[in-house]
Coordinates of C-alpha atoms in Angstrom, one line a residue:
A213 CA 95.2 -64.6 -128.1
A214 CA 91.9 -63.1 -127.2
A215 CA 91.7 -59.3 -127.3
G216 CA 91.6 -57.6 -124.0
P217 CA 88.5 -55.7 -122.9
V218 CA 88.1 -52.3 -124.4
L219 CA 86.4 -49.5 -122.5
R220 CA 84.7 -46.7 -124.3
G221 CA 82.5 -43.8 -123.2
H222 CA 80.3 -41.1 -124.6
T223 CA 77.8 -38.4 -123.6
D224 CA 74.2 -38.1 -124.6
K225 CA 74.7 -34.6 -126.1
D226 CA 77.5 -32.6 -127.7
Q227 CA 77.3 -29.9 -125.0
Y228 CA 75.2 -28.8 -122.0
A229 CA 73.9 -25.7 -120.3
P230 CA 75.2 -24.8 -116.9
G231 CA 73.5 -26.8 -114.2
E232 CA 72.0 -29.3 -116.7
P233 CA 72.5 -33.0 -115.8
V234 CA 75.4 -34.5 -117.8
V235 CA 75.1 -38.3 -118.5
F236 CA 78.2 -40.3 -119.4
T237 CA 77.7 -43.9 -120.7
F238 CA 80.5 -46.4 -120.6
T239 CA 80.6 -49.7 -122.5
V240 CA 83.0 -52.6 -122.5
Q241 CA 83.8 -54.8 -125.5
G242 CA 86.1 -57.7 -126.2
E243 CA 86.2 -61.5 -126.6
D244 CA 87.0 -62.2 -123.0
V245 CA 84.7 -60.0 -121.0
P246 CA 83.5 -62.3 -118.2
A247 CA 79.7 -62.8 -117.8
E248 CA 79.8 -61.3 -114.3
G249 CA 81.5 -58.2 -115.7
I250 CA 84.6 -56.3 -114.9
R251 CA 85.2 -53.7 -112.1
M252 CA 85.3 -50.1 -113.5
T253 CA 86.6 -47.3 -111.3
W254 CA 86.0 -43.7 -112.1
R255 CA 86.9 -40.2 -110.9
R256 CA 85.5 -36.9 -111.9
A257 CA 87.6 -33.8 -112.6
G258 CA 86.4 -30.5 -114.0
D259 CA 86.9 -26.8 -114.5
D260 CA 84.8 -26.1 -111.4
G261 CA 87.4 -27.8 -109.2
Q262 CA 85.0 -30.4 -107.8
T263 CA 86.0 -34.0 -107.6
E264 CA 84.0 -37.3 -107.1
S265 CA 84.8 -41.0 -107.5
G266 CA 83.0 -44.3 -107.7
E267 CA 83.1 -47.8 -109.1
A268 CA 80.7 -50.3 -110.7
M269 CA 80.6 -53.7 -112.4
I270 CA 80.4 -53.2 -116.2
K271 CA 79.2 -56.0 -118.5
A272 CA 79.3 -56.4 -122.2
D273 CA 75.5 -56.1 -122.3
A274 CA 75.1 -53.7 -119.4
P275 CA 76.7 -50.2 -119.8
V276 CA 77.4 -48.1 -116.8
E277 CA 76.1 -44.5 -116.5
V278 CA 77.8 -41.8 -114.5
K279 CA 75.8 -38.6 -113.9
T280 CA 77.2 -35.2 -112.9
R281 CA 76.7 -31.5 -113.7
M282 CA 78.7 -28.3 -113.8
D283 CA 77.4 -24.8 -113.0
K284 CA 79.8 -22.7 -115.1
P285 CA 81.3 -22.8 -118.6
G286 CA 84.1 -25.4 -119.1
F287 CA 84.6 -29.1 -119.3
V288 CA 83.9 -31.9 -116.9
Q289 CA 85.8 -35.2 -117.3
I290 CA 85.2 -38.7 -116.1
H291 CA 88.5 -40.7 -115.9
A292 CA 87.4 -44.4 -116.1
K293 CA 89.5 -47.6 -116.0
L294 CA 89.0 -51.3 -115.8
A295 CA 90.6 -53.5 -113.1
G296 CA 90.5 -57.3 -112.8
P297 CA 91.1 -60.5 -114.7
G298 CA 92.2 -60.1 -118.3
V299 CA 93.1 -56.5 -117.8
K300 CA 96.8 -55.7 -118.4
S301 CA 98.3 -52.8 -116.4
G302 CA 98.8 -49.8 -118.6
D303 CA 96.7 -51.2 -121.4
R304 CA 95.3 -48.2 -123.4
G305 CA 92.1 -50.1 -124.1
A306 CA 91.4 -50.5 -120.4
R307 CA 91.0 -46.7 -119.8
W308 CA 88.9 -43.9 -121.2
I309 CA 88.7 -40.3 -120.4
A310 CA 85.3 -38.9 -121.4
A311 CA 84.5 -35.3 -121.2
A312 CA 81.5 -33.0 -121.7
G313 CA 81.5 -29.3 -122.5
V314 CA 79.3 -26.9 -120.6
A315 CA 78.4 -23.6 -122.5
I316 CA 81.5 -24.1 -124.6
E317 CA 81.2 -20.9 -126.5
E318 CA 81.3 -18.9 -123.3
I319 CA 84.7 -20.2 -122.3
R320 CA 87.2 -17.3 -122.1
G321 CA 90.8 -16.9 -121.0
V322 CA 92.3 -14.6 -118.4
D323 CA 92.9 -10.9 -119.2
E324 CA 95.8 -10.1 -121.5
P325 CA 98.7 -7.8 -120.5
A326 CA 98.0 -4.1 -120.9
D327 CA 101.0 -3.6 -123.1
F328 CA 100.6 -6.8 -125.2
D329 CA 100.7 -5.1 -128.6
A330 CA 103.6 -2.8 -127.6
F331 CA 105.6 -5.8 -126.4
W332 CA 105.2 -7.6 -129.7
A333 CA 106.0 -4.5 -131.7
A334 CA 109.2 -4.2 -129.7
Q335 CA 110.1 -7.9 -130.4
K336 CA 109.6 -7.3 -134.2
R337 CA 111.9 -4.3 -134.0
R338 CA 114.6 -6.5 -132.3
L339 CA 114.2 -9.0 -135.1
A340 CA 114.3 -6.3 -137.8
A341 CA 117.7 -5.1 -136.4
V342 CA 119.3 -8.4 -137.4
P343 CA 119.9 -8.6 -141.2
L344 CA 118.0 -11.4 -143.0
D345 CA 121.1 -13.1 -144.3
P346 CA 120.4 -16.8 -144.7
V347 CA 123.1 -19.5 -145.1
V348 CA 121.7 -22.1 -147.5
S349 CA 123.5 -25.4 -148.1
E350 CA 123.9 -27.0 -151.5
A351 CA 120.9 -29.3 -152.3
I352 CA 121.2 -32.3 -150.1
T353 CA 120.6 -35.9 -151.2
N354 CA 117.1 -37.2 -150.5
E355 CA 114.7 -39.8 -151.7
A356 CA 112.3 -37.5 -153.5
P357 CA 113.6 -36.8 -157.0
N358 CA 111.0 -34.1 -157.8
V359 CA 112.1 -31.7 -155.1
K360 CA 115.3 -29.9 -154.0
M361 CA 116.1 -29.9 -150.3
F362 CA 118.4 -27.5 -148.4
K363 CA 119.7 -27.0 -144.9
V364 CA 119.0 -23.4 -143.9
S365 CA 120.4 -21.2 -141.0
I366 CA 119.2 -17.7 -140.7
P367 CA 120.6 -15.1 -138.2
C368 CA 118.1 -14.1 -135.7
A369 CA 117.5 -11.9 -132.6
G370 CA 117.9 -14.0 -129.4
P371 CA 120.4 -16.7 -128.6
R372 CA 120.5 -18.8 -131.8
P373 CA 119.7 -18.7 -135.5
A374 CA 116.5 -20.1 -137.1
T375 CA 117.4 -23.5 -138.6
G376 CA 115.4 -26.0 -140.7
Y377 CA 115.1 -28.0 -143.8
L378 CA 113.7 -26.2 -146.9
V379 CA 111.9 -28.3 -149.6
V380 CA 111.3 -26.7 -153.0
P381 CA 109.7 -28.3 -156.1
A382 CA 112.6 -29.1 -158.5
D383 CA 111.2 -27.4 -161.5
A384 CA 109.2 -24.7 -159.9
K385 CA 108.8 -21.5 -161.9
P386 CA 109.0 -18.1 -160.2
G387 CA 105.8 -17.2 -158.4
S388 CA 104.2 -20.6 -158.9
C389 CA 104.2 -22.2 -155.4
A390 CA 102.2 -22.1 -152.2
A391 CA 104.3 -22.2 -149.0
H392 CA 103.9 -24.2 -145.9
V393 CA 105.9 -23.7 -142.7
T394 CA 105.8 -26.6 -140.2
F395 CA 106.6 -26.8 -136.5
N396 CA 107.3 -29.6 -134.1
G397 CA 105.9 -30.8 -130.7
Y398 CA 107.8 -30.5 -127.5
G399 CA 111.2 -32.0 -127.5
M400 CA 114.1 -32.2 -130.0
G401 CA 112.2 -32.7 -133.2
G402 CA 113.5 -31.5 -136.5
Q403 CA 117.0 -33.0 -136.4
E404 CA 116.3 -35.0 -139.5
A405 CA 115.1 -33.9 -143.0
P406 CA 111.3 -34.1 -143.3
R407 CA 109.8 -37.2 -145.0
W408 CA 106.2 -35.9 -145.3
F409 CA 105.6 -33.0 -147.6
D410 CA 103.7 -31.9 -150.7
S411 CA 106.1 -32.0 -153.5
R412 CA 104.1 -29.3 -155.3
E413 CA 104.7 -26.6 -152.7
I414 CA 107.5 -25.0 -150.7
T415 CA 107.9 -26.6 -147.3
F416 CA 110.1 -25.1 -144.5
A417 CA 110.4 -27.5 -141.6
I418 CA 111.7 -25.3 -138.8
N419 CA 112.8 -26.7 -135.5
A420 CA 112.0 -24.9 -132.2
H421 CA 115.5 -24.4 -131.0
G422 CA 117.9 -23.2 -133.7
F423 CA 120.3 -26.1 -133.3
E424 CA 122.8 -27.1 -136.0
L425 CA 121.6 -29.6 -138.5
G426 CA 123.2 -32.8 -139.5
R427 CA 125.2 -33.3 -136.2
D428 CA 125.7 -36.5 -134.3
E429 CA 123.6 -37.9 -131.5
E430 CA 125.9 -36.7 -128.8
Y431 CA 125.5 -33.1 -129.9
Y432 CA 121.7 -33.2 -129.7
K433 CA 121.9 -35.0 -126.3
Q434 CA 124.2 -32.3 -124.9
F435 CA 122.1 -29.5 -126.5
S436 CA 118.9 -30.8 -124.9
K437 CA 120.6 -31.0 -121.5
E438 CA 121.9 -27.4 -121.8
I439 CA 118.6 -25.8 -122.8
G440 CA 116.7 -27.8 -120.1
A441 CA 118.9 -26.6 -117.3
G442 CA 116.9 -25.2 -114.4
G443 CA 113.6 -26.7 -115.7
V444 CA 111.1 -27.4 -112.9
G445 CA 108.6 -30.1 -113.8
G446 CA 109.9 -30.4 -117.3
G447 CA 112.9 -29.5 -119.5
Y448 CA 113.3 -26.3 -121.6
A449 CA 110.8 -23.5 -121.0
F450 CA 110.2 -24.7 -117.4
N451 CA 112.9 -22.5 -115.8
P452 CA 111.1 -20.3 -113.3
A453 CA 113.8 -17.6 -113.4
Q454 CA 113.6 -17.3 -117.2
N455 CA 109.8 -17.1 -116.9
Q456 CA 109.8 -13.9 -114.8
D457 CA 110.5 -11.7 -117.9
P458 CA 108.8 -12.0 -121.3
E459 CA 112.1 -11.4 -123.1
T460 CA 114.0 -14.1 -121.2
T461 CA 111.4 -16.9 -121.4
Y462 CA 112.5 -19.7 -123.7
F463 CA 109.5 -19.0 -125.9
N464 CA 110.9 -15.6 -126.9
G465 CA 113.7 -17.0 -128.9
M466 CA 111.5 -19.7 -130.3
I467 CA 108.9 -17.3 -131.6
L468 CA 111.5 -14.9 -133.1
R469 CA 113.1 -17.9 -134.9
D470 CA 109.6 -18.8 -136.3
L471 CA 109.0 -15.3 -137.5
R472 CA 112.4 -15.3 -139.2
A473 CA 111.6 -18.5 -140.9
L474 CA 108.4 -17.0 -142.4
E475 CA 110.4 -13.9 -143.5
H476 CA 112.8 -16.2 -145.4
V477 CA 110.1 -18.2 -147.1
K478 CA 108.4 -14.9 -148.3
T479 CA 111.7 -13.9 -150.1
L480 CA 111.9 -17.1 -152.1
P481 CA 111.3 -16.5 -155.8
E482 CA 109.2 -19.6 -156.2
W483 CA 106.6 -18.4 -153.6
N484 CA 103.4 -17.2 -155.2
G485 CA 103.0 -14.3 -152.8
R486 CA 99.5 -15.5 -151.8
A487 CA 99.2 -18.9 -150.0
L488 CA 101.1 -19.3 -146.8
K489 CA 100.1 -22.0 -144.4
V490 CA 101.5 -22.8 -140.9
S491 CA 100.9 -26.0 -139.1
G492 CA 101.8 -28.2 -136.2
G493 CA 100.6 -30.2 -133.3
S494 CA 100.9 -29.6 -129.5
Q495 CA 103.9 -27.2 -129.2
G496 CA 103.8 -26.9 -133.0
G497 CA 100.2 -25.9 -132.8
F498 CA 101.1 -23.2 -130.3
Q499 CA 103.7 -21.9 -132.7
A500 CA 101.4 -22.0 -135.7
L501 CA 98.7 -20.0 -133.8
L502 CA 101.2 -17.3 -132.8
M503 CA 102.6 -17.1 -136.4
A504 CA 99.1 -16.6 -137.7
A505 CA 98.7 -13.7 -135.3
L506 CA 102.1 -12.1 -135.7
D507 CA 102.5 -12.4 -139.5
P508 CA 99.6 -11.0 -141.5
A509 CA 100.8 -12.9 -144.6
V510 CA 99.7 -16.2 -143.1
T511 CA 96.5 -17.4 -144.9
R512 CA 95.8 -20.7 -143.2
C513 CA 96.7 -22.1 -139.8
E514 CA 96.2 -25.8 -138.8
A515 CA 96.8 -26.6 -135.2
A516 CA 96.2 -30.0 -133.6
A517 CA 95.8 -30.2 -129.8
P518 CA 97.7 -26.9 -129.4
W519 CA 99.8 -26.4 -126.3
L520 CA 99.8 -23.6 -123.7
C521 CA 96.2 -22.3 -124.5
D522 CA 94.7 -20.4 -121.5
M523 CA 97.9 -20.7 -119.5
G524 CA 96.4 -18.6 -116.6
G525 CA 93.2 -20.7 -116.5
K526 CA 94.4 -23.0 -113.7
A527 CA 96.2 -20.4 -111.6
R528 CA 93.6 -17.6 -111.9
L529 CA 90.3 -19.2 -112.8
G530 CA 90.5 -22.6 -111.0
R531 CA 90.4 -24.6 -114.2
H532 CA 91.5 -28.2 -114.5
G533 CA 94.8 -27.1 -116.2
G534 CA 97.3 -29.1 -118.2
W535 CA 101.0 -29.9 -118.4
Q536 CA 102.8 -26.6 -118.7
P537 CA 105.3 -24.3 -117.0
A538 CA 104.0 -22.6 -113.8
F539 CA 102.1 -19.5 -114.8
T540 CA 103.7 -16.1 -114.6
D541 CA 102.7 -12.7 -116.0
A542 CA 105.6 -13.0 -118.4
L543 CA 104.2 -16.2 -120.0
N544 CA 100.8 -14.4 -120.5
Y545 CA 102.4 -12.6 -123.5
Y546 CA 102.6 -16.0 -125.3
D547 CA 99.1 -17.3 -124.6
P548 CA 97.5 -18.4 -127.9
V549 CA 94.1 -17.1 -126.5
H550 CA 95.4 -13.5 -126.7
H551 CA 97.0 -14.0 -130.1
A552 CA 93.9 -15.7 -131.6
K553 CA 91.9 -12.5 -131.5
R554 CA 94.6 -10.8 -133.6
I555 CA 94.7 -13.3 -136.4
P556 CA 93.6 -11.5 -139.5
Q557 CA 90.2 -12.1 -141.1
A558 CA 91.9 -13.4 -144.3
C559 CA 93.4 -16.4 -142.4
F560 CA 91.4 -19.6 -141.9
V561 CA 92.1 -21.3 -138.6
D562 CA 91.5 -25.1 -138.4
I563 CA 91.9 -26.6 -134.9
T564 CA 92.0 -30.1 -136.2
R565 CA 91.8 -31.8 -132.8
A566 CA 90.8 -30.9 -129.3
G567 CA 91.1 -34.1 -127.3
L568 CA 88.3 -34.5 -124.7
G569 CA 90.6 -36.9 -122.9
D570 CA 93.7 -34.6 -123.2
D571 CA 95.2 -33.7 -119.9
T572 CA 98.3 -32.1 -121.5
C573 CA 96.4 -29.5 -123.6
P574 CA 92.9 -29.6 -122.0
P575 CA 89.9 -28.9 -124.1
S576 CA 88.8 -25.8 -122.2
G577 CA 92.0 -24.0 -123.2
V578 CA 91.7 -24.9 -126.8
A579 CA 88.0 -23.9 -126.8
A580 CA 89.1 -20.5 -125.3
V581 CA 91.3 -20.0 -128.3
Y582 CA 88.5 -20.9 -130.8
N583 CA 86.2 -18.5 -129.0
A584 CA 88.7 -15.7 -129.2
L585 CA 89.0 -16.0 -133.0
R586 CA 87.5 -13.3 -135.2
T587 CA 88.3 -15.3 -138.4
P588 CA 86.6 -18.1 -140.2
G589 CA 87.6 -21.4 -138.6
K590 CA 86.5 -24.6 -137.0
I591 CA 87.4 -26.8 -134.1
R592 CA 86.9 -30.6 -133.8
F593 CA 86.3 -32.1 -130.4
V594 CA 87.2 -35.8 -130.2
Q595 CA 85.8 -37.9 -127.3
G596 CA 88.3 -39.9 -125.3
S597 CA 91.3 -38.7 -127.3
E598 CA 94.4 -38.3 -125.2
H599 CA 97.3 -36.1 -126.1
Q600 CA 99.4 -38.9 -127.5
D601 CA 96.6 -40.3 -129.7
W602 CA 97.9 -38.8 -132.9
G603 CA 95.9 -40.2 -135.8
Q604 CA 94.6 -43.0 -133.6
V605 CA 90.9 -42.0 -133.1
P606 CA 89.0 -45.3 -132.9
A607 CA 86.1 -45.9 -135.3
G608 CA 82.8 -44.8 -133.9
T609 CA 84.3 -42.3 -131.5
Q610 CA 82.0 -39.3 -130.7
I611 CA 83.2 -36.3 -132.6
F612 CA 81.6 -32.9 -132.9
T613 CA 82.7 -29.7 -134.7
L614 CA 82.0 -26.0 -134.2
A615 CA 82.6 -23.9 -137.2
R616 CA 82.4 -20.4 -138.5
P617 CA 81.8 -20.0 -142.3
E618 CA 84.6 -19.1 -144.6

């Protein structure tokens, strides 16, 4: 069968000055693009709150230009899609969200809570009051003969222990291994043992919830239902009553469990005492950024399309906003923008993807995190990349990087 039409878009520059004309160019490709063209509809959205829409006929040999501008730092998006013969409803190739950054390095988040540092010092005291007394299973059977894998449960402050799968090189000598703690995106990830890891290093795949490992499907289904109770517009973490107090928000227990996981890794005799990486995408990127700020032992942070960046941007600054719990003062203690400025100079922060078509974790929030960093680091903006486009960036897509030297 002939390939359906594929819509793509790009800008004429990587970023723009406030008030400068922004030019988006859309093209269509495919074997069955009719000579008379295909109808393309578009709508504008941006961090200035202004909207606009239009349509045009787009042809294989006649791109469509959409021009706009924005007068303040942020991002402006054009949501374009094809409609007509040969276009299947919901086809990913028939839509493209292009975006342009305006004065990207001037994007900032909202003010942080006055007692931000005191709050986190108190949370660390709560955690320290619970003895670090992990329960480690016998090595479990797995398909990688050169590693040992364990189920680990560690008592923690908050409602549940920290739980996850620990992978250690089978013949590692004391002090010989780098360590890597990984985090999952939103949902119930981490039920199964990890399949992707470097067999030369320690890997601790920690789940966000502290659920028991190795249970049946019904257990996880019921667990998910219970933690999501009261969620408005989502599941867990979307409970408005919990989000009125920074100690009762769902993220409190999650972050304490993450800190506990790092504590455990640092006690392992195989760890070299130097290299400690944290990584994750979306919610996992949020967790990784907070760990880099809250544990000075972290030396590298890799966050892809991190969630919850600039949580107050929509409510207080009129930005486009993403998919997240309704903003409260309590949630402001968890904003990666505020944590970013506290990441130590010795930690390299790599924001591996900020999707310019991402409406779950919008690029303005991720840029605000990058701008708050005082460490070496880089951020990679990917044109058209939506939140779910993990590892699927089409060839030739416009990509640009901002970087601070190591």
